[in-house]
Short mmCIF file of C-alpha atoms in Angstrom, two decimals:
data_model
loop_
_atom_site.label_atom_id
_atom_site.label_comp_id
_atom_site.label_asym_id
_atom_site.label_seq_id
_atom_site.Cartn_x
_atom_site.Cartn_y
_atom_site.Cartn_z
CA MET A 226 0.00 0.00 0.00
CA ALA A 227 1.48 3.31 -1.11
CA PHE A 228 2.19 5.92 1.52
CA ARG A 229 0.14 9.09 1.05
CA LEU A 230 0.98 12.23 2.94
CA LYS A 231 -2.08 14.11 4.20
CA LEU A 232 -1.63 17.54 5.69
CA VAL A 233 -5.38 18.11 5.67
CA PRO A 234 -8.14 15.50 6.16
CA ASP A 235 -10.19 14.56 3.11
CA GLU A 236 -13.25 16.24 4.58
CA THR A 237 -13.11 19.37 6.73
CA LYS A 238 -15.94 21.50 8.07
CA ILE A 239 -14.14 24.64 9.18
CA ASP A 240 -16.33 27.72 9.47
CA PHE A 241 -14.07 30.26 7.78
CA PHE A 242 -16.69 33.00 8.04
CA ARG A 243 -17.49 32.62 11.72
CA TYR A 244 -15.41 35.67 12.55
CA ALA A 245 -15.76 37.42 9.21
CA PRO A 246 -16.09 40.96 10.67
CA ALA A 247 -12.97 40.45 12.80
CA THR A 248 -10.82 38.96 10.03
CA PHE A 249 -11.88 41.53 7.47
CA GLY A 250 -11.43 44.30 10.03
CA PHE A 251 -7.92 43.03 10.76
CA SER A 252 -7.13 43.22 7.05
CA VAL A 253 -8.42 46.79 6.86
CA VAL A 254 -6.24 47.74 9.85
CA MET A 255 -3.17 46.17 8.23
CA VAL A 256 -3.77 48.05 4.98
CA LEU A 257 -4.26 51.38 6.75
CA ALA A 258 -1.20 50.77 8.96
CA SER A 259 0.87 49.96 5.87
CA ILE A 260 -0.17 53.20 4.19
CA VAL A 261 0.71 55.19 7.32
CA LEU A 262 4.10 53.46 7.54
CA VAL A 263 4.94 54.29 3.92
CA VAL A 264 3.90 57.95 4.40
CA VAL A 265 5.69 58.40 7.74
CA MET A 266 8.77 56.17 7.41
CA GLY A 267 9.02 55.95 3.63
CA LEU A 268 10.73 53.16 1.75
CA ASN A 269 14.40 52.29 1.78
CA PHE A 270 14.77 52.67 -1.98
CA GLY A 271 17.64 50.82 -3.54
CA ILE A 272 19.99 52.30 -6.07
CA ASP A 273 17.47 51.52 -8.84
CA PHE A 274 15.02 54.12 -7.51
CA ARG A 275 17.25 56.64 -5.73
CA GLY A 276 20.01 57.16 -8.21
CA GLY A 277 23.67 57.01 -7.24
CA THR A 278 26.25 54.31 -6.79
CA THR A 279 26.46 51.15 -4.71
CA ILE A 280 29.91 49.74 -3.94
CA ARG A 281 30.15 46.22 -2.55
CA THR A 282 33.27 45.58 -0.48
CA GLU A 283 34.76 42.32 0.73
CA SER A 284 37.58 41.84 3.20
CA VAL A 285 39.23 39.21 5.36
CA GLN A 286 39.12 41.70 8.23
CA PRO A 287 35.88 42.39 10.17
CA VAL A 288 33.94 45.33 8.79
CA ASP A 289 34.39 48.48 10.88
CA VAL A 290 31.50 50.71 9.78
CA GLY A 291 32.78 53.61 11.89
CA ALA A 292 36.25 53.46 10.32
CA TYR A 293 34.76 53.21 6.83
CA ARG A 294 32.56 56.23 7.47
CA ALA A 295 35.43 58.27 8.90
CA ALA A 296 37.58 57.47 5.86
CA ILE A 297 34.88 58.55 3.40
CA ALA A 298 33.68 61.64 5.32
CA PRO A 299 36.46 63.98 4.07
CA LEU A 300 35.35 63.35 0.49
CA ASP A 301 32.11 65.27 1.23
CA LEU A 302 29.83 63.05 -0.85
CA GLY A 303 26.56 63.89 0.90
CA ASP A 304 24.27 60.99 1.80
CA VAL A 305 26.44 57.90 2.27
CA SER A 306 24.98 54.69 3.71
CA ILE A 307 27.27 51.94 4.96
CA THR A 308 25.82 48.60 6.06
CA GLU A 309 27.47 45.32 6.90
CA VAL A 310 26.01 42.33 5.09
CA PHE A 311 25.39 39.22 7.18
CA ASP A 312 24.89 35.86 5.54
CA PRO A 313 25.15 32.33 6.98
CA THR A 314 26.85 31.17 3.78
CA PHE A 315 29.79 33.55 4.25
CA GLY A 316 33.03 32.07 5.52
CA PRO A 317 34.92 33.44 8.54
CA GLU A 318 37.19 35.49 6.27
CA GLN A 319 34.38 36.82 4.09
CA ASN A 320 33.27 40.16 5.52
CA VAL A 321 31.00 42.09 3.19
CA ALA A 322 29.68 45.64 3.30
CA MET A 323 27.46 47.73 1.01
CA ILE A 324 28.30 51.43 0.54
CA ARG A 325 25.59 53.54 -1.09
CA ILE A 326 26.51 57.00 -2.34
CA GLN A 327 23.84 59.42 -3.51
CA ALA A 328 23.99 60.80 -7.03
CA GLN A 329 26.00 64.02 -7.00
CA GLU A 330 24.26 67.23 -8.02
CA GLY A 331 24.63 68.03 -11.71
CA THR A 332 25.78 64.52 -12.63
CA GLU A 333 23.92 61.46 -13.84
CA ALA A 334 25.94 59.17 -11.57
CA VAL A 335 28.94 59.16 -9.29
CA THR A 336 32.00 59.74 -11.46
CA PRO A 337 34.78 57.15 -11.82
CA GLU A 338 37.15 59.60 -10.11
CA ILE A 339 34.95 59.69 -6.99
CA ILE A 340 34.64 55.91 -6.99
CA ASN A 341 38.43 55.61 -7.17
CA SER A 342 38.75 58.09 -4.30
CA VAL A 343 36.32 56.05 -2.16
CA GLU A 344 38.16 52.82 -2.91
CA ALA A 345 41.52 54.41 -2.09
CA ALA A 346 40.17 55.80 1.20
CA LEU A 347 38.83 52.39 2.22
CA GLN A 348 42.06 50.61 1.27
CA ALA A 349 43.94 53.04 3.49
CA VAL A 350 41.84 51.73 6.40
CA ASP A 351 41.91 48.07 5.35
CA PRO A 352 44.51 47.07 2.72
CA SER A 353 42.83 43.70 2.22
CA VAL A 354 39.53 45.18 1.08
CA THR A 355 38.36 44.40 -2.47
CA PHE A 356 35.46 45.71 -4.54
CA PRO A 357 33.59 42.86 -6.29
CA SER A 358 30.91 45.08 -7.81
CA VAL A 359 30.03 48.72 -8.45
CA GLU A 360 26.53 49.69 -9.65
CA SER A 361 25.50 53.18 -10.79
CA VAL A 362 22.08 54.57 -11.72
CA GLY A 363 21.33 58.17 -12.70
CA PRO A 364 18.54 60.12 -10.92
CA LYS A 365 16.60 60.64 -14.15
CA VAL A 366 16.60 56.94 -14.92
CA SER A 367 15.65 56.06 -11.33
CA GLY A 368 12.67 58.44 -11.46
CA GLU A 369 11.46 56.82 -14.67
CA LEU A 370 11.85 53.38 -13.12
CA ILE A 371 9.58 54.32 -10.21
CA TRP A 372 6.75 55.32 -12.54
CA THR A 373 7.33 52.29 -14.76
CA ALA A 374 7.10 50.03 -11.70
CA ILE A 375 3.85 51.66 -10.54
CA ILE A 376 2.35 51.34 -14.02
CA ALA A 377 3.38 47.67 -14.20
CA VAL A 378 1.64 46.81 -10.92
CA LEU A 379 -1.51 48.81 -11.78
CA SER A 380 -1.68 47.30 -15.29
CA ALA A 381 -1.41 43.78 -13.94
CA THR A 382 -4.17 44.47 -11.41
CA ALA A 383 -6.43 45.99 -14.08
CA ALA A 384 -5.89 43.03 -16.41
CA ILE A 385 -6.78 40.62 -13.61
CA LEU A 386 -9.93 42.65 -12.85
CA VAL A 387 -11.11 42.34 -16.46
CA TYR A 388 -10.30 38.63 -16.62
CA ILE A 389 -12.18 37.76 -13.42
CA TRP A 390 -15.14 39.93 -14.50
CA LEU A 391 -15.41 38.08 -17.82
CA ARG A 392 -14.72 34.66 -16.32
CA PHE A 393 -17.07 34.91 -13.34
CA GLU A 394 -19.20 37.83 -12.11
CA TRP A 395 -18.42 41.46 -11.28
CA GLN A 396 -18.72 40.70 -7.55
CA PHE A 397 -15.94 38.12 -7.91
CA ALA A 398 -13.81 40.63 -9.80
CA VAL A 399 -14.20 43.24 -7.07
CA GLY A 400 -13.36 40.69 -4.38
CA ALA A 401 -10.27 39.48 -6.24
CA VAL A 402 -8.92 42.99 -6.87
CA VAL A 403 -9.53 44.08 -3.28
CA ALA A 404 -7.53 41.04 -2.16
CA LEU A 405 -4.70 41.90 -4.57
CA ILE A 406 -4.59 45.50 -3.37
CA HIS A 407 -4.48 44.14 0.18
CA ASP A 408 -1.54 41.84 -0.66
CA VAL A 409 0.53 44.51 -2.40
CA THR A 410 -0.15 47.20 0.20
CA VAL A 411 0.66 44.98 3.19
CA THR A 412 3.84 43.71 1.49
CA VAL A 413 5.03 47.27 0.79
CA GLY A 414 4.11 48.15 4.39
CA ILE A 415 6.33 45.43 5.88
CA PHE A 416 9.22 46.66 3.73
CA SER A 417 8.67 50.16 5.10
CA LEU A 418 8.47 48.89 8.69
CA LEU A 419 11.66 46.81 8.46
CA GLN A 420 13.40 49.28 6.11
CA ILE A 421 14.45 46.47 3.78
CA LYS A 422 15.94 47.67 0.51
CA PHE A 423 13.19 48.26 -2.06
CA ASP A 424 14.41 47.91 -5.63
CA LEU A 425 13.37 46.48 -9.00
CA ALA A 426 13.68 42.93 -7.70
CA ILE A 427 10.92 43.68 -5.18
CA ILE A 428 8.68 44.97 -7.99
CA ALA A 429 9.23 41.64 -9.74
CA ALA A 430 8.26 39.91 -6.48
CA LEU A 431 5.08 42.01 -6.20
CA LEU A 432 4.03 41.04 -9.74
CA THR A 433 4.72 37.39 -8.93
CA ILE A 434 2.64 37.69 -5.76
CA LEU A 435 -0.26 39.08 -7.82
CA GLY A 436 -0.15 36.05 -10.07
CA TYR A 437 0.15 33.54 -7.23
CA SER A 438 -2.60 35.15 -5.16
CA ILE A 439 -5.08 35.35 -8.02
CA ASN A 440 -4.35 31.72 -8.96
CA ASP A 441 -5.36 30.56 -5.49
CA THR A 442 -8.42 32.82 -5.55
CA VAL A 443 -9.56 31.56 -8.95
CA VAL A 444 -9.34 27.93 -7.81
CA VAL A 445 -11.76 28.61 -4.95
CA PHE A 446 -13.96 30.82 -7.13
CA ASP A 447 -14.24 28.05 -9.71
CA ARG A 448 -15.32 25.55 -7.06
CA LEU A 449 -17.72 28.13 -5.65
CA ARG A 450 -19.33 28.60 -9.05
CA GLU A 451 -19.80 24.84 -9.43
CA ASN A 452 -21.35 24.58 -5.97
CA LEU A 453 -23.65 27.53 -6.56
CA ILE A 454 -25.14 25.61 -9.46
CA LYS A 455 -25.14 22.31 -7.57
CA TYR A 456 -26.62 23.60 -4.30
CA LYS A 457 -29.28 26.03 -5.45
CA LYS A 458 -31.10 26.23 -2.10
CA MET A 459 -28.03 26.50 0.16
CA GLU A 460 -27.20 29.89 1.69
CA LEU A 461 -24.32 31.73 -0.03
CA ARG A 462 -22.28 31.74 3.18
CA ASP A 463 -22.58 27.96 3.51
CA VAL A 464 -21.74 27.38 -0.15
CA MET A 465 -18.62 29.54 0.23
CA ASN A 466 -17.56 27.64 3.36
CA LEU A 467 -18.06 24.34 1.56
CA SER A 468 -16.01 25.53 -1.42
CA VAL A 469 -13.09 26.71 0.70
CA ASN A 470 -13.09 23.44 2.65
CA GLU A 471 -13.15 21.36 -0.53
CA THR A 472 -10.11 23.19 -1.91
CA LEU A 473 -8.29 23.48 1.43
CA SER A 474 -6.03 20.47 0.87
CA ARG A 475 -4.90 21.83 -2.48
CA THR A 476 -4.27 25.27 -0.99
CA VAL A 477 -2.21 23.93 1.91
CA MET A 478 -0.15 21.61 -0.28
CA THR A 479 0.56 24.28 -2.90
CA SER A 480 1.42 27.02 -0.42
CA GLY A 481 3.35 24.61 1.81
CA THR A 482 5.61 23.24 -0.92
CA THR A 483 6.24 26.75 -2.27
CA LEU A 484 7.16 28.00 1.19
CA ILE A 485 9.63 25.13 1.70
CA ALA A 486 11.55 26.23 -1.39
CA LEU A 487 11.35 29.91 -0.44
CA ILE A 488 12.52 29.36 3.14
CA ALA A 489 15.49 27.38 1.84
CA LEU A 490 16.38 30.28 -0.47
CA LEU A 491 15.81 32.77 2.35
CA VAL A 492 18.30 30.98 4.59
CA LEU A 493 20.85 29.77 2.06
CA GLY A 494 20.32 31.92 -1.03
CA GLY A 495 22.60 34.79 -0.05
CA ASP A 496 22.01 38.49 0.49
CA VAL A 497 21.71 39.35 -3.20
CA ILE A 498 18.28 37.71 -3.58
CA ARG A 499 17.20 37.89 0.07
CA GLY A 500 14.89 40.90 -0.41
CA PHE A 501 13.13 39.24 -3.35
CA VAL A 502 12.73 35.93 -1.50
CA PHE A 503 11.48 37.67 1.65
CA ALA A 504 8.85 39.52 -0.40
CA MET A 505 7.76 36.25 -2.02
CA THR A 506 7.59 34.41 1.31
CA TRP A 507 5.56 37.15 2.95
CA GLY A 508 3.39 37.44 -0.16
CA ILE A 509 2.55 33.71 -0.23
CA VAL A 510 1.35 33.84 3.37
CA VAL A 511 -0.62 37.07 2.93
CA GLY A 512 -1.97 35.97 -0.45
CA THR A 513 -3.30 32.69 0.91
CA TYR A 514 -4.93 34.55 3.81
CA SER A 515 -6.51 37.16 1.55
CA SER A 516 -7.95 34.56 -0.84
CA VAL A 517 -10.22 33.36 1.96
CA TYR A 518 -10.59 36.21 4.40
CA VAL A 519 -10.61 39.17 2.01
CA ALA A 520 -11.79 38.12 -1.46
CA LYS A 521 -14.52 35.79 -0.18
CA ASN A 522 -15.68 38.27 2.46
CA VAL A 523 -16.13 40.94 -0.22
CA VAL A 524 -18.16 38.53 -2.40
CA LEU A 525 -20.20 37.51 0.64
CA PHE A 526 -20.91 41.16 1.42
CA LEU A 527 -21.86 42.03 -2.18
CA GLY A 528 -23.86 38.83 -2.69
CA VAL A 529 -24.30 36.86 -5.90
CA LYS A 530 -27.60 36.94 -7.76
CA ARG A 531 -28.76 33.36 -8.29
CA ASP A 532 -32.43 33.75 -9.31
CA TRP A 533 -32.06 35.30 -12.73
CA SER A 534 -35.29 36.45 -14.35
CA LYS A 535 -35.97 35.47 -17.94
CA THR A 536 -35.97 37.97 -20.75
CA ASP A 537 -37.42 37.52 -24.22
CA GLY A 538 -37.05 33.95 -25.44
CA ASP A 539 -35.08 31.45 -23.41
CA SER A 540 -31.98 33.58 -22.80
CA PRO A 541 -31.24 34.19 -19.13
CA ALA A 542 -30.60 37.71 -17.88
CA GLY A 543 -27.41 36.70 -16.10
CA THR A 544 -24.18 35.02 -17.09
CA GLN A 545 -22.83 31.82 -15.52
CA PHE A 546 -25.65 31.47 -13.03
CA GLY A 547 -28.41 32.25 -15.51
CA LYS A 548 -29.75 28.69 -15.45
CA SER A 549 -29.24 28.04 -11.78
CA GLY A 550 -32.27 29.77 -10.36
CA GLY A 551 -34.43 27.82 -8.00
#
């Protein structure tokens, strides 16, 4: 007999909407708190969005942030951020730091002469220091990237809205988009709270989260549509509970296996992709939550018309549920 792993029983009867006002209220609070955090604390924009130069240093000696800062201070470069990079995959003689220098006024990027001066100043403090990578982005380009990123996220959300509207009903489309807005806003909020670097990789993560979240939502919506036709007399709330329970095993297995891979990357993947992986990990958790406790709550609040009146001939007045009245 083959072994079959079961994380969820074949039949569950969890009342996901028992505390609907509390769960939806919690989501509203998280969204509002995220907006306040972004307004008050702002985002720790990476070099992609701020403009300037990022120098990555590596040394066999421990990183002395104070000494690095003192060495660079005489160069009068304005806003300079120095952070030590910690990673469990680094060896004992692999000490890494990131030095971010703002774009200088009147220039598109930090000049090679300034970069050479910074490197020379750091080598005077630590002769063993090397510079594996130097990245520069001009302020004009970074400003364009911000708007391009916003347009990309909004366009993806709008396309999903149209798809769900055509595939199901407008109530489903509204619920799905509200859940997506919830996911993106809360993810951006946690980046503001923790001041994790926010760059183009995080925008890619946000777009991936949109796709993953809507996939999970559509699976439950599709089962809900089938059950609405099958159980014509059952209350909408009960049909929604049944649908979520019937797809719960699939949701747990999909999210669980994805999280295993993401957690492995988060721990062992290195600092270069850590921001992206953190955004994905957080997004999977929030996206799974919102598929049930945000999207479905919105549909439950708006209701779904199931007793469609007939118009001329035999054509129903509705769409998918036109023949399910009863």
